[in-house]
């Protein structure tokens, strides 16, 4: 395995820069010193790949034994990087692009927790260095109201549980970024006191953030993370409009009851309307909780609905009210 990979720096166009795998491993060991590691990383570094997620899945298929948890594929650039919902993720040289193998053994309904705990772990790790990261549900890392990075989680189900999960992460470091994105290099343009000195340093900070949050989640569960995650949620308390004009069926809604304050019903079909609400948090499955401000517009068994939980999906169900 190569100790360093050379790549072209997109900011200069001609200068080649080496990414030092051994230095990343040294930084990871240094940051984990004195702590029992929840993940033991095995790093594979490439100059260019179509997709780090795709490569890691291919590695898993080709191996006689399952790919070990903690296996990481890092690419200096991606030619066909993927974002949430099949969107293309622009992955020019100079950014951090990697995929991490996890073997969580959880129910498929709980797989959304992996994106949440990872976003929280990365945000908290960067915030510890003075970088004010926020989380935009479900998978974006935001700096100064612009997108710094994103997370894509793909899973494979065996025997009714998530046997493998590949966590793809992309973070803008010193790469060309389309509007309205932001790179850490431009964030520090007028500040010589960079908290992160190199792409290797950034990789170690981000991987250690995921390892720390993953370990806490394994030991204490999602409940130990939710409150802190929600404190970093960018649009918490914001008014939104839920666009349901085509009609959707939402599982697990909460409705009032005459005997108890509220009761969860299996599902309810929302009529073709736009419904105002307020973002009040995220539930333990990773769904966005919205408290309705016009619950009389919807009904379930003639009872108004107080709150709904929206799963991530392709439909633009939630539209922020920017007024």
Short mmCIF file of C-alpha atoms in Angstrom, two decimals:
data_model
loop_
_atom_site.label_atom_id
_atom_site.label_comp_id
_atom_site.label_asym_id
_atom_site.label_seq_id
_atom_site.Cartn_x
_atom_site.Cartn_y
_atom_site.Cartn_z
CA UNK A 1 0.00 0.00 0.00
CA UNK A 2 1.40 3.42 -0.93
CA UNK A 3 2.48 5.64 1.94
CA UNK A 4 1.70 8.82 0.00
CA UNK A 5 -0.42 9.68 -3.03
CA UNK A 6 0.39 12.63 -5.27
CA UNK A 7 -2.35 14.74 -6.80
CA UNK A 8 -2.82 18.05 -8.57
CA UNK A 9 -3.82 20.98 -6.39
CA UNK A 10 -6.89 22.54 -8.02
CA UNK A 11 -6.13 26.00 -6.61
CA UNK A 12 -2.85 26.27 -8.57
CA UNK A 13 -3.56 23.92 -11.46
CA UNK A 14 0.05 22.75 -11.74
CA UNK A 15 1.50 22.11 -8.28
CA UNK A 16 1.43 18.51 -7.13
CA UNK A 17 0.88 17.75 -3.47
CA UNK A 18 1.30 14.48 -1.59
CA UNK A 19 -1.32 13.06 0.76
CA UNK A 20 0.56 11.16 3.46
CA UNK A 21 -1.36 8.14 4.74
CA UNK A 22 1.15 7.40 7.50
CA UNK A 23 0.82 10.93 8.83
CA UNK A 24 -2.97 10.53 9.06
CA UNK A 25 -2.50 7.29 10.98
CA UNK A 26 -0.02 9.03 13.30
CA UNK A 27 -2.51 11.85 13.97
CA UNK A 28 -5.32 9.36 14.61
CA UNK A 29 -3.20 7.45 17.11
CA UNK A 30 -2.21 10.71 18.78
CA UNK A 31 -5.83 11.92 19.08
CA UNK A 32 -6.97 8.52 20.40
CA UNK A 33 -4.18 8.31 22.97
CA UNK A 34 -5.50 7.22 26.37
CA UNK A 35 -8.90 6.19 24.97
CA UNK A 36 -10.13 2.73 24.01
CA UNK A 37 -10.76 3.09 20.25
CA UNK A 38 -14.31 2.39 19.06
CA UNK A 39 -13.00 2.05 15.50
CA UNK A 40 -9.62 0.78 14.32
CA UNK A 41 -9.04 2.48 10.98
CA UNK A 42 -7.44 0.85 7.94
CA UNK A 43 -6.77 3.53 5.33
CA UNK A 44 -6.66 2.98 1.55
CA UNK A 45 -5.70 6.12 -0.40
CA UNK A 46 -6.21 6.69 -4.14
CA UNK A 47 -5.36 9.59 -6.45
CA UNK A 48 -8.71 9.44 -8.27
CA UNK A 49 -11.84 7.28 -8.09
CA UNK A 50 -15.28 7.39 -9.62
CA UNK A 51 -16.80 7.09 -6.14
CA UNK A 52 -15.30 6.14 -2.78
CA UNK A 53 -18.61 4.52 -1.75
CA UNK A 54 -18.64 2.42 -4.91
CA UNK A 55 -15.00 1.38 -4.43
CA UNK A 56 -15.55 0.34 -0.82
CA UNK A 57 -18.59 -1.76 -1.78
CA UNK A 58 -16.55 -3.38 -4.55
CA UNK A 59 -13.74 -4.14 -2.11
CA UNK A 60 -16.30 -5.76 0.18
CA UNK A 61 -17.69 -7.93 -2.64
CA UNK A 62 -14.24 -9.06 -3.77
CA UNK A 63 -13.00 -10.11 -0.33
CA UNK A 64 -13.51 -13.66 0.92
CA UNK A 65 -14.39 -12.30 4.35
CA UNK A 66 -16.52 -9.24 5.15
CA UNK A 67 -14.63 -5.95 4.95
CA UNK A 68 -13.55 -5.07 8.50
CA UNK A 69 -15.32 -2.28 10.31
CA UNK A 70 -13.12 0.81 10.19
CA UNK A 71 -11.91 0.27 6.61
CA UNK A 72 -11.59 3.69 4.94
CA UNK A 73 -11.25 4.54 1.23
CA UNK A 74 -9.91 8.05 0.60
CA UNK A 75 -9.72 9.67 -2.85
CA UNK A 76 -8.00 12.91 -3.77
CA UNK A 77 -10.80 13.48 -6.26
CA UNK A 78 -13.97 11.73 -7.42
CA UNK A 79 -15.24 11.75 -10.98
CA UNK A 80 -18.73 10.46 -10.13
CA UNK A 81 -19.25 11.35 -6.48
CA UNK A 82 -22.79 10.95 -5.16
CA UNK A 83 -24.76 13.02 -2.70
CA UNK A 84 -28.11 12.52 -1.01
CA UNK A 85 -30.99 11.32 -3.24
CA UNK A 86 -28.69 10.54 -6.18
CA UNK A 87 -27.44 14.09 -6.64
CA UNK A 88 -23.93 14.58 -7.99
CA UNK A 89 -21.32 15.72 -5.45
CA UNK A 90 -18.65 17.87 -7.11
CA UNK A 91 -15.35 16.43 -5.91
CA UNK A 92 -12.44 18.47 -7.24
CA UNK A 93 -8.90 17.85 -6.03
CA UNK A 94 -8.16 19.61 -2.76
CA UNK A 95 -11.21 18.40 -0.84
CA UNK A 96 -11.60 15.54 1.62
CA UNK A 97 -13.53 12.60 0.16
CA UNK A 98 -13.73 9.28 1.96
CA UNK A 99 -15.97 6.32 2.73
CA UNK A 100 -15.98 4.37 5.98
CA UNK A 101 -17.23 0.82 6.53
CA UNK A 102 -19.41 0.20 9.61
CA UNK A 103 -21.07 -3.02 10.79
CA UNK A 104 -23.75 -1.70 13.16
CA UNK A 105 -26.17 -4.70 13.31
CA UNK A 106 -29.23 -2.49 13.83
CA UNK A 107 -32.78 -2.63 12.49
CA UNK A 108 -33.26 -1.04 9.05
CA UNK A 109 -35.66 1.52 10.59
CA UNK A 110 -32.77 2.74 12.76
CA UNK A 111 -30.30 3.26 9.90
CA UNK A 112 -31.00 7.01 9.85
CA UNK A 113 -29.21 7.20 13.19
CA UNK A 114 -25.88 6.60 11.43
CA UNK A 115 -26.14 9.83 9.44
CA UNK A 116 -27.18 11.77 12.55
CA UNK A 117 -24.43 10.49 14.82
CA UNK A 118 -21.80 11.03 12.11
CA UNK A 119 -22.89 14.61 11.40
CA UNK A 120 -22.91 15.32 15.13
CA UNK A 121 -19.48 13.75 15.64
CA UNK A 122 -17.90 15.69 12.77
CA UNK A 123 -19.53 18.97 13.80
CA UNK A 124 -18.48 18.58 17.41
CA UNK A 125 -14.91 17.69 16.43
CA UNK A 126 -14.59 20.75 14.18
CA UNK A 127 -16.26 22.99 16.76
CA UNK A 128 -13.65 21.92 19.32
CA UNK A 129 -11.14 23.67 17.03
CA UNK A 130 -13.17 26.88 16.86
CA UNK A 131 -14.93 26.18 13.55
CA UNK A 132 -18.64 27.07 14.02
CA UNK A 133 -20.28 24.16 12.18
CA UNK A 134 -24.05 23.71 12.07
CA UNK A 135 -26.08 20.76 10.83
CA UNK A 136 -28.77 21.10 8.18
CA UNK A 137 -31.06 18.09 8.39
CA UNK A 138 -30.55 15.44 7.33
CA UNK A 139 -26.96 15.32 6.11
CA UNK A 140 -25.34 18.71 5.45
CA UNK A 141 -22.53 20.40 7.39
CA UNK A 142 -22.92 24.17 7.22
CA UNK A 143 -20.42 26.97 7.87
CA UNK A 144 -21.48 30.62 7.75
CA UNK A 145 -24.83 29.51 6.27
CA UNK A 146 -23.06 27.83 3.34
CA UNK A 147 -22.53 24.13 2.68
CA UNK A 148 -19.13 22.89 3.82
CA UNK A 149 -19.77 19.18 3.41
CA UNK A 150 -22.22 16.33 3.33
CA UNK A 151 -22.77 12.72 4.33
CA UNK A 152 -24.21 9.81 2.35
CA UNK A 153 -25.03 6.56 4.15
CA UNK A 154 -25.72 3.37 2.16
CA UNK A 155 -26.64 0.07 3.80
CA UNK A 156 -26.90 -3.65 3.12
CA UNK A 157 -29.47 -5.72 4.98
CA UNK A 158 -28.86 -9.33 5.98
CA UNK A 159 -31.05 -11.48 8.23
CA UNK A 160 -33.28 -8.49 9.00
CA UNK A 161 -30.52 -6.17 10.26
CA UNK A 162 -28.10 -3.63 8.80
CA UNK A 163 -25.05 -5.86 8.41
CA UNK A 164 -22.93 -3.26 6.61
CA UNK A 165 -23.13 0.49 6.20
CA UNK A 166 -20.86 2.61 4.03
CA UNK A 167 -20.63 6.18 5.25
CA UNK A 168 -19.50 8.58 2.52
CA UNK A 169 -18.20 11.98 3.63
CA UNK A 170 -17.17 14.97 1.54
CA UNK A 171 -15.76 18.17 3.06
CA UNK A 172 -14.44 21.20 1.19
CA UNK A 173 -10.85 21.97 2.19
CA UNK A 174 -8.92 23.81 -0.55
CA UNK A 175 -10.92 22.88 -3.62
CA UNK A 176 -12.98 24.84 -6.10
CA UNK A 177 -16.51 25.06 -4.67
CA UNK A 178 -19.64 26.12 -6.56
CA UNK A 179 -21.98 28.64 -4.96
CA UNK A 180 -23.46 28.53 -2.37
CA UNK A 181 -20.76 26.28 -0.93
CA UNK A 182 -17.72 27.21 1.14
CA UNK A 183 -14.25 25.72 1.66
CA UNK A 184 -12.27 25.88 4.89
CA UNK A 185 -9.39 27.57 3.04
CA UNK A 186 -11.61 30.52 2.07
CA UNK A 187 -13.05 30.64 5.60
CA UNK A 188 -9.50 31.15 6.90
CA UNK A 189 -8.41 33.46 4.08
CA UNK A 190 -8.02 36.46 6.37
CA UNK A 191 -6.87 34.52 9.44
CA UNK A 192 -3.36 33.09 9.59
CA UNK A 193 -4.19 31.08 12.72
CA UNK A 194 -5.49 27.97 11.00
CA UNK A 195 -6.76 25.39 13.43
CA UNK A 196 -6.25 22.65 10.81
CA UNK A 197 -2.88 22.65 9.08
CA UNK A 198 -3.36 20.18 6.23
CA UNK A 199 -5.73 17.84 4.43
CA UNK A 200 -4.25 14.98 6.46
CA UNK A 201 -5.00 16.86 9.67
CA UNK A 202 -8.60 17.44 8.52
CA UNK A 203 -8.99 13.73 7.70
CA UNK A 204 -7.81 12.76 11.19
CA UNK A 205 -10.08 15.31 12.90
CA UNK A 206 -13.15 14.15 10.96
CA UNK A 207 -12.47 10.42 11.33
CA UNK A 208 -11.83 10.78 15.05
CA UNK A 209 -15.07 12.76 15.40
CA UNK A 210 -17.01 9.90 13.81
CA UNK A 211 -15.20 7.31 15.93
CA UNK A 212 -16.03 9.19 19.14
CA UNK A 213 -19.71 9.61 18.30
CA UNK A 214 -20.01 6.02 17.05
CA UNK A 215 -18.51 4.74 20.30
CA UNK A 216 -20.90 6.82 22.41
CA UNK A 217 -23.84 5.62 20.32
CA UNK A 218 -22.78 1.98 20.77
CA UNK A 219 -22.40 2.35 24.54
CA UNK A 220 -25.27 4.68 25.42
CA UNK A 221 -27.65 4.72 22.48
CA UNK A 222 -29.18 7.49 20.39
CA UNK A 223 -30.81 9.14 23.40
CA UNK A 224 -27.37 10.26 24.62
CA UNK A 225 -26.78 12.16 21.38
CA UNK A 226 -30.14 13.65 20.38
CA UNK A 227 -30.21 16.72 22.65
CA UNK A 228 -26.73 17.85 21.64
CA UNK A 229 -27.44 17.07 17.98
CA UNK A 230 -30.58 19.21 18.09
CA UNK A 231 -28.64 22.10 19.65
CA UNK A 232 -26.59 22.19 16.42
CA UNK A 233 -29.62 21.88 14.12
CA UNK A 234 -29.50 24.89 11.84
CA UNK A 235 -33.24 25.41 11.42
CA UNK A 236 -34.50 24.44 14.87
CA UNK A 237 -37.48 26.64 15.73
CA UNK A 238 -37.84 27.92 12.17
CA UNK A 239 -41.22 28.16 10.45
CA UNK A 240 -41.60 25.81 7.48
CA UNK A 241 -44.23 24.95 4.92
CA UNK A 242 -44.81 21.27 4.21
CA UNK A 243 -45.60 20.92 0.52
CA UNK A 244 -48.09 18.04 0.21
CA UNK A 245 -49.87 18.99 -3.00
CA UNK A 246 -49.36 15.56 -4.53
CA UNK A 247 -50.55 13.85 -1.34
CA UNK A 248 -48.26 11.70 0.80
CA UNK A 249 -48.66 9.05 3.48
CA UNK A 250 -46.65 9.77 6.62
CA UNK A 251 -46.00 6.98 9.14
CA UNK A 252 -46.06 7.36 12.89
CA UNK A 253 -47.90 10.66 13.29
CA UNK A 254 -49.03 11.92 16.68
CA UNK A 255 -52.66 12.88 17.27
CA UNK A 256 -54.54 14.02 20.40
CA UNK A 257 -56.48 11.49 22.45
CA UNK A 258 -59.30 11.93 24.94
CA UNK A 259 -57.63 9.56 27.41
CA UNK A 260 -53.93 10.49 27.07
CA UNK A 261 -52.23 13.69 25.87
CA UNK A 262 -51.39 12.15 22.49
CA UNK A 263 -51.26 8.83 20.68
CA UNK A 264 -49.20 7.66 17.70
CA UNK A 265 -51.16 6.15 14.84
CA UNK A 266 -49.56 3.89 12.19
CA UNK A 267 -49.95 6.34 9.31
CA UNK A 268 -52.09 9.07 7.86
CA UNK A 269 -52.59 10.29 4.31
CA UNK A 270 -52.01 14.01 3.95
CA UNK A 271 -54.32 15.79 1.48
CA UNK A 272 -53.08 18.00 -1.33
CA UNK A 273 -52.32 21.15 0.63
CA UNK A 274 -49.39 23.18 1.92
CA UNK A 275 -49.29 23.06 5.71
CA UNK A 276 -47.35 25.48 7.96
CA UNK A 277 -45.38 24.20 10.93
CA UNK A 278 -42.32 24.71 13.13
CA UNK A 279 -39.25 22.45 13.25
CA UNK A 280 -39.02 21.13 16.82
CA UNK A 281 -36.29 18.52 16.49
CA UNK A 282 -35.36 15.09 15.21
CA UNK A 283 -36.61 11.76 16.50
CA UNK A 284 -34.46 8.74 17.32
CA UNK A 285 -34.97 7.30 13.84
CA UNK A 286 -33.51 10.41 12.21
CA UNK A 287 -36.82 11.85 11.04
CA UNK A 288 -37.56 15.58 11.21
CA UNK A 289 -40.19 16.51 13.79
CA UNK A 290 -42.53 19.32 12.72
CA UNK A 291 -45.21 20.75 15.00
CA UNK A 292 -48.13 21.89 12.88
CA UNK A 293 -49.49 25.39 13.29
CA UNK A 294 -52.63 24.69 11.28
CA UNK A 295 -53.54 21.19 12.39
CA UNK A 296 -57.16 21.71 11.45
CA UNK A 297 -56.06 21.38 7.82
CA UNK A 298 -55.43 17.67 8.34
CA UNK A 299 -57.40 14.95 9.96
CA UNK A 300 -57.13 11.37 11.16
CA UNK A 301 -60.33 9.80 12.42
CA UNK A 302 -61.77 13.33 12.68
CA UNK A 303 -58.93 14.32 15.05
CA UNK A 304 -56.47 17.11 14.21
CA UNK A 305 -52.80 16.15 13.93
CA UNK A 306 -50.43 18.04 16.23
CA UNK A 307 -47.02 16.83 15.04
CA UNK A 308 -45.56 14.79 12.20
CA UNK A 309 -42.18 13.17 11.65
CA UNK A 310 -40.84 13.42 8.10
CA UNK A 311 -38.29 10.89 6.82
CA UNK A 312 -35.61 12.02 4.36
CA UNK A 313 -36.92 11.53 0.84
CA UNK A 314 -36.85 12.72 -2.73
CA UNK A 315 -39.98 14.87 -2.47
CA UNK A 316 -39.57 18.50 -1.39
CA UNK A 317 -41.87 18.04 1.58
CA UNK A 318 -40.34 20.77 3.70
CA UNK A 319 -39.89 24.26 2.29
CA UNK A 320 -38.31 26.83 4.57
CA UNK A 321 -40.18 30.05 5.11
CA UNK A 322 -37.45 32.67 4.65
CA UNK A 323 -39.62 35.67 5.45
#
